[in-house]
Structure formats: structure tokens, C-alpha cells
mmCIF file of N, CA, C and O in Angstrom:
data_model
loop_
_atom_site.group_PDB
_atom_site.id
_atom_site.type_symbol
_atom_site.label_atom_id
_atom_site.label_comp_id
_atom_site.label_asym_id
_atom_site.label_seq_id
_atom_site.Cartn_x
_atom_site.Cartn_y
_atom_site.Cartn_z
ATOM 1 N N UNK J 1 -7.468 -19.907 8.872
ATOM 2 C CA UNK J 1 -6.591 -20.238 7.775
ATOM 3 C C UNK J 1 -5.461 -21.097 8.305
ATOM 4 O O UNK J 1 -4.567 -20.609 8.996
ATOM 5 N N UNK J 2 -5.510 -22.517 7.942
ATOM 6 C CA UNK J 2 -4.236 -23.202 8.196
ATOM 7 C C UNK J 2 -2.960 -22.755 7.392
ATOM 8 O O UNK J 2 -2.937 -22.184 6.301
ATOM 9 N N UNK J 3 -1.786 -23.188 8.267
ATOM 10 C CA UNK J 3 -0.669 -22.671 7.437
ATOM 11 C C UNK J 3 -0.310 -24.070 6.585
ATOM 12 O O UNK J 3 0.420 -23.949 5.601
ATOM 13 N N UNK J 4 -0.525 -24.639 6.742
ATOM 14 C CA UNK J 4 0.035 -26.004 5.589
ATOM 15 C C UNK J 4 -1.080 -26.113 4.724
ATOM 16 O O UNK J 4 -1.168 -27.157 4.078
ATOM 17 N N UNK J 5 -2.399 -24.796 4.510
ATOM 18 C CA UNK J 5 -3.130 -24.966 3.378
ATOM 19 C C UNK J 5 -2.730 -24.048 2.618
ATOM 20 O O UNK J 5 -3.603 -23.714 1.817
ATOM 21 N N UNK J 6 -1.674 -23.435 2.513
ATOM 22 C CA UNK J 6 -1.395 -22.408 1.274
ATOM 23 C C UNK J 6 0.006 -22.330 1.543
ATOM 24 O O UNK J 6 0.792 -22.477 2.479
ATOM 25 N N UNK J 7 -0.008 -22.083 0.521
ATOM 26 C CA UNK J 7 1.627 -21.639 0.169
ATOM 27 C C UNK J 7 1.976 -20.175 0.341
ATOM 28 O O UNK J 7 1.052 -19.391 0.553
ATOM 29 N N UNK J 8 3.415 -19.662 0.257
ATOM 30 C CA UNK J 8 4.025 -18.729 0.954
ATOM 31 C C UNK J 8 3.311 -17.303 0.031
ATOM 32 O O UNK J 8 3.130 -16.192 0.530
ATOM 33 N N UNK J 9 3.058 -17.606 -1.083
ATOM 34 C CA UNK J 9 2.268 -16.652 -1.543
ATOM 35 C C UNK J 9 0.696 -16.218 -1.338
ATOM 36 O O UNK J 9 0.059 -15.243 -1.737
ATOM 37 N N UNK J 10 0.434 -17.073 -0.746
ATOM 38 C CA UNK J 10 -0.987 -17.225 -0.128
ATOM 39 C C UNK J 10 -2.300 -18.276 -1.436
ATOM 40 O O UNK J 10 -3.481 -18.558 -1.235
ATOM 41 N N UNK J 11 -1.436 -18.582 -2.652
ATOM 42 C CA UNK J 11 -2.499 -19.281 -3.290
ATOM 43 C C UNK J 11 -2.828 -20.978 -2.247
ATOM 44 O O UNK J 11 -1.985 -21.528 -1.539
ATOM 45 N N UNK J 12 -4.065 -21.389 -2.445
ATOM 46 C CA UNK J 12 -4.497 -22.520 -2.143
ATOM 47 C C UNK J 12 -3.436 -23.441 -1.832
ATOM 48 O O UNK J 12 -2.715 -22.693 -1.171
ATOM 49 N N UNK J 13 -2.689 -24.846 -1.859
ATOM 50 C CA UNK J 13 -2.597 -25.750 -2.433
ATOM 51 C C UNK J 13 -3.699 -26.815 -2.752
ATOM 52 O O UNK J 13 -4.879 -26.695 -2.421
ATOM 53 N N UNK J 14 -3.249 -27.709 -3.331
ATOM 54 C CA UNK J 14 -4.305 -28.819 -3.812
ATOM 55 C C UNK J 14 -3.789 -30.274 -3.013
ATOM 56 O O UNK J 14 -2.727 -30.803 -3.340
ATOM 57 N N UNK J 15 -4.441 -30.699 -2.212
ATOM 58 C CA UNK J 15 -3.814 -32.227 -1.576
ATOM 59 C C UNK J 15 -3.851 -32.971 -2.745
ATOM 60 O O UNK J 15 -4.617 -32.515 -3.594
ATOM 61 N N UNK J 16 -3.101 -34.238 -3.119
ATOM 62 C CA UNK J 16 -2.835 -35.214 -3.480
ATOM 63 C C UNK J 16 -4.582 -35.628 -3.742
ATOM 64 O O UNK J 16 -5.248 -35.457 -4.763
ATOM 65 N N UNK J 17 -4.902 -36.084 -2.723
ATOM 66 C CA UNK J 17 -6.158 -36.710 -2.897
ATOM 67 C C UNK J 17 -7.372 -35.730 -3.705
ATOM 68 O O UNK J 17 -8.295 -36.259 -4.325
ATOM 69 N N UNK J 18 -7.236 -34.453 -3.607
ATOM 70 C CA UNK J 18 -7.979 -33.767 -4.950
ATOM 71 C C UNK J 18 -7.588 -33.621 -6.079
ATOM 72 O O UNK J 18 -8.357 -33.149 -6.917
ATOM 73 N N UNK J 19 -6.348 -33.966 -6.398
ATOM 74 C CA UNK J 19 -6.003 -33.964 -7.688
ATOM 75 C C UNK J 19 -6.178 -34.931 -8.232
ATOM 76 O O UNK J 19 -6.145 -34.683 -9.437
ATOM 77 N N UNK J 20 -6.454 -36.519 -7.956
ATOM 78 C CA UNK J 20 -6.859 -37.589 -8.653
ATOM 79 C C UNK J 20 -7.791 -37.587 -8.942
ATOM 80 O O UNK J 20 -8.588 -37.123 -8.126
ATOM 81 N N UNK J 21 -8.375 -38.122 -10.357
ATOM 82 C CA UNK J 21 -9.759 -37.784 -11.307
ATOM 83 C C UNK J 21 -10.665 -38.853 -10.619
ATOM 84 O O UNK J 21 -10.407 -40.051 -10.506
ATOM 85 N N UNK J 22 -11.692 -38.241 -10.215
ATOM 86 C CA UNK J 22 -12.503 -39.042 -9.372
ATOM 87 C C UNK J 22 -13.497 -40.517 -10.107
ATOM 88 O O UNK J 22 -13.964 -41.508 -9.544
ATOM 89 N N UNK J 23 -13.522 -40.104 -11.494
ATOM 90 C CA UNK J 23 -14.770 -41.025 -11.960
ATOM 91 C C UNK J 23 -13.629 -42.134 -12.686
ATOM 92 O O UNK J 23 -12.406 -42.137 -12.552
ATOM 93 N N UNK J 24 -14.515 -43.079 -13.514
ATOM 94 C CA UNK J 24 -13.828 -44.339 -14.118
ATOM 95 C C UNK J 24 -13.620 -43.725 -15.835
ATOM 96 O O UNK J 24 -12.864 -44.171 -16.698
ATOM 97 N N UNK J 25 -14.407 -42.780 -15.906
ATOM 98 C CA UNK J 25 -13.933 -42.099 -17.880
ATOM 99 C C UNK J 25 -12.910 -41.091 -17.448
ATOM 100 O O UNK J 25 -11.972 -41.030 -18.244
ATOM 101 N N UNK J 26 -12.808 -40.229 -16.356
ATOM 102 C CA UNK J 26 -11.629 -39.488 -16.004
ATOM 103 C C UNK J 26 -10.563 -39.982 -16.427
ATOM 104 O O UNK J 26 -9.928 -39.794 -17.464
ATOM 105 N N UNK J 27 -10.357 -40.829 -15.286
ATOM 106 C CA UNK J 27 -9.563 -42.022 -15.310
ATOM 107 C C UNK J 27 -8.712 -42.750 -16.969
ATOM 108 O O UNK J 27 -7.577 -42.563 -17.408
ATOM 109 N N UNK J 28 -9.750 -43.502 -17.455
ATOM 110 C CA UNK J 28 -9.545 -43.900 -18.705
ATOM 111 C C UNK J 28 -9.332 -42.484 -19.538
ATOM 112 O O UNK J 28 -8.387 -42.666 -20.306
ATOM 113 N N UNK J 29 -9.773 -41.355 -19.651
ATOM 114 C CA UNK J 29 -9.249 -40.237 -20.607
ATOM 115 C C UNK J 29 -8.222 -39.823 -20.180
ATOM 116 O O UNK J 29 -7.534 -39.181 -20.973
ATOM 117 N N UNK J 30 -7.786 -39.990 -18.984
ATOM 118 C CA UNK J 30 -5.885 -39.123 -18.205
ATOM 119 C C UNK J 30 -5.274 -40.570 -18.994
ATOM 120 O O UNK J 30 -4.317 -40.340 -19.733
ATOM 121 N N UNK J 31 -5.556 -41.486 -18.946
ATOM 122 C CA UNK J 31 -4.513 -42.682 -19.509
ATOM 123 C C UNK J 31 -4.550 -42.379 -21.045
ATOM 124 O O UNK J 31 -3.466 -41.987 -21.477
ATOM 125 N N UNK J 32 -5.511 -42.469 -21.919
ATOM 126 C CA UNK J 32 -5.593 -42.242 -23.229
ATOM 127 C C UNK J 32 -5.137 -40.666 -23.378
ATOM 128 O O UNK J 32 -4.557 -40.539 -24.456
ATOM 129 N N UNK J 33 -5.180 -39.909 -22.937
ATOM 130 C CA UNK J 33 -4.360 -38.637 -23.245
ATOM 131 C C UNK J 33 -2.472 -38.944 -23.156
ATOM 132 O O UNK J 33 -1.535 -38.757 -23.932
ATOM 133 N N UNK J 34 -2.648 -39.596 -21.521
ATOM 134 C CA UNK J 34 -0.972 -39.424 -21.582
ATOM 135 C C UNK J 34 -0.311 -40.949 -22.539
ATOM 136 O O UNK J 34 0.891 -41.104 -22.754
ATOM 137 N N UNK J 35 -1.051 -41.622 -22.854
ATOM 138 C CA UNK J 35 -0.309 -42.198 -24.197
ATOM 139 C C UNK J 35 -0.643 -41.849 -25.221
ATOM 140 O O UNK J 35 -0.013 -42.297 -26.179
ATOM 141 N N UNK J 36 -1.515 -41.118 -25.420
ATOM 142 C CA UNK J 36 -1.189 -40.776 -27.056
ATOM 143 C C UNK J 36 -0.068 -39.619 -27.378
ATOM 144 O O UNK J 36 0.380 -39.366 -28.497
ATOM 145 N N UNK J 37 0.341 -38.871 -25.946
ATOM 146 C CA UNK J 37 1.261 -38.041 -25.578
ATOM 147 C C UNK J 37 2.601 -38.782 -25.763
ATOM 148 O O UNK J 37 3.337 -38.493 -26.706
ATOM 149 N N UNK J 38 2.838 -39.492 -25.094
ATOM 150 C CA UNK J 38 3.981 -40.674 -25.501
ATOM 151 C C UNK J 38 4.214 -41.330 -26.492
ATOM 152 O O UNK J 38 5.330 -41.816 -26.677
ATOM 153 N N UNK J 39 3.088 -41.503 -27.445
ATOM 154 C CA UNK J 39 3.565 -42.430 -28.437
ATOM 155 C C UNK J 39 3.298 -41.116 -29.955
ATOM 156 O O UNK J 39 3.445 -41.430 -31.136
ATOM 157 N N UNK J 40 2.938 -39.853 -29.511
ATOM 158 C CA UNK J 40 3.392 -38.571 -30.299
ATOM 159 C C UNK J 40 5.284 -38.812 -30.225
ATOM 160 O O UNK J 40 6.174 -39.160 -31.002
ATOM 161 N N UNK J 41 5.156 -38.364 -28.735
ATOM 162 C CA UNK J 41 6.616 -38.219 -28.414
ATOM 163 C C UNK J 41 7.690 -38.875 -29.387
ATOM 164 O O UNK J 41 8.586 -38.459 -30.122
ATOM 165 N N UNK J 42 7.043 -40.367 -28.949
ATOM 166 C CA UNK J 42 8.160 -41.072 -29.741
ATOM 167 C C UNK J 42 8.118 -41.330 -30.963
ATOM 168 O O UNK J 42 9.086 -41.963 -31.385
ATOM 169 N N UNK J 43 7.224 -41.026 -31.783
ATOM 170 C CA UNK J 43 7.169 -40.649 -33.202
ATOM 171 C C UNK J 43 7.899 -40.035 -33.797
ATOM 172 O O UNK J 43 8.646 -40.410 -34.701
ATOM 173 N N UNK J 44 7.711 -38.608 -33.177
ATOM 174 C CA UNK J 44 8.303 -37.809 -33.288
ATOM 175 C C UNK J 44 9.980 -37.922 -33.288
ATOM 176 O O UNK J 44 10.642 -37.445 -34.211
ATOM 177 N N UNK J 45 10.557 -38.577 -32.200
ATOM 178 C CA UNK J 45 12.157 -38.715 -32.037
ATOM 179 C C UNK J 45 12.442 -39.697 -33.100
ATOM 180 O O UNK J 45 13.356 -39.377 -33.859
ATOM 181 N N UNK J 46 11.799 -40.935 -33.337
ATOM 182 C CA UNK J 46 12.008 -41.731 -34.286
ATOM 183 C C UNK J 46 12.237 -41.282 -35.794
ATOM 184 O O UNK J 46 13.144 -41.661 -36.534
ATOM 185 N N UNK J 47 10.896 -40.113 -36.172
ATOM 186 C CA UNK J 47 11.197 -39.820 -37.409
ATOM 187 C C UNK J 47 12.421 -39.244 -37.579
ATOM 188 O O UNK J 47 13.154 -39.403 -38.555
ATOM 189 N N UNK J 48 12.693 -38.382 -36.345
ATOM 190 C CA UNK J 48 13.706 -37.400 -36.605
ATOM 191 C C UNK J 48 14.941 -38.157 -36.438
ATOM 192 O O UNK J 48 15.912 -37.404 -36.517
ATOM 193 N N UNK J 49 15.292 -39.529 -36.210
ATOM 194 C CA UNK J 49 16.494 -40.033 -36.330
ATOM 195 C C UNK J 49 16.063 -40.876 -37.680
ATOM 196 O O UNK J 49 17.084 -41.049 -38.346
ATOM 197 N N UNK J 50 15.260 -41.284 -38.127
ATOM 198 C CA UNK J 50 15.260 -41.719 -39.094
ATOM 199 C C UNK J 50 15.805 -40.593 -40.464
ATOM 200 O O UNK J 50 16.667 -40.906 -41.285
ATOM 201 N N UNK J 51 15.065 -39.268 -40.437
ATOM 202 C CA UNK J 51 15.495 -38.612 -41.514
ATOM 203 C C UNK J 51 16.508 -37.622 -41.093
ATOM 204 O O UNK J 51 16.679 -36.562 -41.694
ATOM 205 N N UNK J 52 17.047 -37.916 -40.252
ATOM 206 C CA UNK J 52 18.671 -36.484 -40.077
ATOM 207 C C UNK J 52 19.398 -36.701 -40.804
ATOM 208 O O UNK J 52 19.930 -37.811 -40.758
ATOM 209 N N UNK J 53 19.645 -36.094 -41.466
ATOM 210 C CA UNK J 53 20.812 -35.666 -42.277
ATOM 211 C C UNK J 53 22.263 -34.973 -41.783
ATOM 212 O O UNK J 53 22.228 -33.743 -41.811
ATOM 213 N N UNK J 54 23.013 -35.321 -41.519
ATOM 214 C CA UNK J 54 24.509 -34.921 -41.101
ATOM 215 C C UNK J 54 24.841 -33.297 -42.003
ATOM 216 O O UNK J 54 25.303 -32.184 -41.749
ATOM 217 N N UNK J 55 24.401 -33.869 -42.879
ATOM 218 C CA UNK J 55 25.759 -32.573 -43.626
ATOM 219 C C UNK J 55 24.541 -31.153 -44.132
ATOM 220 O O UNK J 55 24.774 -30.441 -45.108
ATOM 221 N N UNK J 56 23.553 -31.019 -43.430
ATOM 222 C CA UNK J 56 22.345 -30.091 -43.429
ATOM 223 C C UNK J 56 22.818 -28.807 -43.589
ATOM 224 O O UNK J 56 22.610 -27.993 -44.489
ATOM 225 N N UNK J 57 23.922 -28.698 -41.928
ATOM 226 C CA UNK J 57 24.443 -27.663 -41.936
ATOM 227 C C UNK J 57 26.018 -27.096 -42.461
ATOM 228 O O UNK J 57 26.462 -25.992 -42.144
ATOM 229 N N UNK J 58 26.701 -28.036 -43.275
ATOM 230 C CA UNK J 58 27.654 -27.845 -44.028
ATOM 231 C C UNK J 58 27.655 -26.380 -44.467
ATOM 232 O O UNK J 58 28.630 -25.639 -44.337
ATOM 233 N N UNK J 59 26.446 -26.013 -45.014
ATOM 234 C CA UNK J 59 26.783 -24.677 -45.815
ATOM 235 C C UNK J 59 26.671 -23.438 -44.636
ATOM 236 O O UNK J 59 27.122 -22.337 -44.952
ATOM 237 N N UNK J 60 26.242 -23.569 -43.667
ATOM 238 C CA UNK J 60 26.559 -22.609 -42.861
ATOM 239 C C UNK J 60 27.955 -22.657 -42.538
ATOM 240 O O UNK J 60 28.227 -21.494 -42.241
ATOM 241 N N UNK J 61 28.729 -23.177 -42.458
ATOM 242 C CA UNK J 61 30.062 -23.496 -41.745
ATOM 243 C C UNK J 61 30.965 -22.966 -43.283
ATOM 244 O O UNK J 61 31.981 -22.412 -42.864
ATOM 245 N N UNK J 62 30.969 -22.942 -44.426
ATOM 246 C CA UNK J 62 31.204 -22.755 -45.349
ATOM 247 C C UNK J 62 31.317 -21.138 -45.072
ATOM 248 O O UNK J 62 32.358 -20.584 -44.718
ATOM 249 N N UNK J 63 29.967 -20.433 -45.313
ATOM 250 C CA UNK J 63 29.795 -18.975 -44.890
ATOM 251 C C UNK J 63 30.278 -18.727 -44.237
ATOM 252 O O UNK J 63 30.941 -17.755 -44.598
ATOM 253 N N UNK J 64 30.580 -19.130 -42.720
ATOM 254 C CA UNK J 64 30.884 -18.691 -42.038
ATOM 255 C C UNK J 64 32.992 -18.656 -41.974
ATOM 256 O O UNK J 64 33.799 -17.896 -41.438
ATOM 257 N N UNK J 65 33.112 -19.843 -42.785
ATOM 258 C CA UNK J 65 34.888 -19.509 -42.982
ATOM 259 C C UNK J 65 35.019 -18.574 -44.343
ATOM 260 O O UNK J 65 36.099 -18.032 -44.579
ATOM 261 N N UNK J 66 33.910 -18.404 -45.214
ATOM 262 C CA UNK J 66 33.687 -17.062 -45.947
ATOM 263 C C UNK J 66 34.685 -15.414 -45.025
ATOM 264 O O UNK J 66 35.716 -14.746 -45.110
ATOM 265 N N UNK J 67 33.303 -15.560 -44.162
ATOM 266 C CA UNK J 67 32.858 -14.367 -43.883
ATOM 267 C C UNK J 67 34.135 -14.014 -42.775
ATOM 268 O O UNK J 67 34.275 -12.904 -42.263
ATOM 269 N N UNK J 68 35.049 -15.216 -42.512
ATOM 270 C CA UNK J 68 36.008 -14.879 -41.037
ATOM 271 C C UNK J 68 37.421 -14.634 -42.602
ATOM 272 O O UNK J 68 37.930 -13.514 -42.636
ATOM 273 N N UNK J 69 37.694 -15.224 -43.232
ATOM 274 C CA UNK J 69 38.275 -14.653 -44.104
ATOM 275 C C UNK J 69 38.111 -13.271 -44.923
ATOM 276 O O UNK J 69 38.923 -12.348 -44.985
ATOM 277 N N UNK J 70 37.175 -13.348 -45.373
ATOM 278 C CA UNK J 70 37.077 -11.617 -45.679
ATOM 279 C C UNK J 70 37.327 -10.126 -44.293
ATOM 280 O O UNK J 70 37.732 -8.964 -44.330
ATOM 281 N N UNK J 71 36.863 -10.961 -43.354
ATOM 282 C CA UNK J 71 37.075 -10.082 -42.208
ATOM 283 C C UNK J 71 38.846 -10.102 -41.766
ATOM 284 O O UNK J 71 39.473 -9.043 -41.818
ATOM 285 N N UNK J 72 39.410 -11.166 -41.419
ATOM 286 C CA UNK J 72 40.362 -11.639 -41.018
ATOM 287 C C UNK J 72 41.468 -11.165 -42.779
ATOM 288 O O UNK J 72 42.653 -11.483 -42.868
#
């Protein structure tokens, strides 16, 4: 058992060179996964600056100087 093949817990590690997808559709499916991952992503942030609304949480803040007045 080498010591630079496992880690302090004793699982495996994986070299660099086994973790790269060996074939040419690997390959092309790790690229088409991690952009359709990215361009989710940024969909996603886009819509959500497109439709935010500022004053959403107004009425919590309302309740809540309610509820410190009745207490207070």
C-alpha cells in the first residue's frame, strides 16, 4: 500500500489522469452537460433580476412594527 495512494482515512484517491473521460462522446457529453448547466444557471439569475420586485417584503416589516408595538 503506497502512502500517496490514499488518503488519511484510508479511501482510494483518484489521479488526475483517471478522472478524465476517456472516449470522444464522454468528452462531448461532460461539455454538453456543463453548458446546459451554465446557461440553466444564467437563466435562472436573469429571470430573477428581471422579475424582482422591491417592495415583496414590505408587509413583513409592517407586522413586524405591528407586533414590536403591541409588545413594546
Amino acid at each position: 500500500m503506497e502512502r500517496t495512494g490514499f488518503e488519511p482515512f484510508g479511501e482510494q484517491l483518484v489521479s488526475a489522469t483517471d478522472a478524465q473521460p476517456k472516449s470522444r462522446a464522454s468528452k462531448l457529453l461532460l461539455r454538453v452537460g456543463t453548458g446546459l448547466f451554465w446557461s440553466l444557471v444564467t437563466g435562472i439569475v436573469l429571470a430573477r433580476a428581471a422579475f424582482f420586485e422591491p417592495g415583496v417584503y414590505d408587509g413583513f416589516s409592517r407586522v413586524a412594527s405591528l407586533a414590536k408595538s403591541l409588545i413594546f
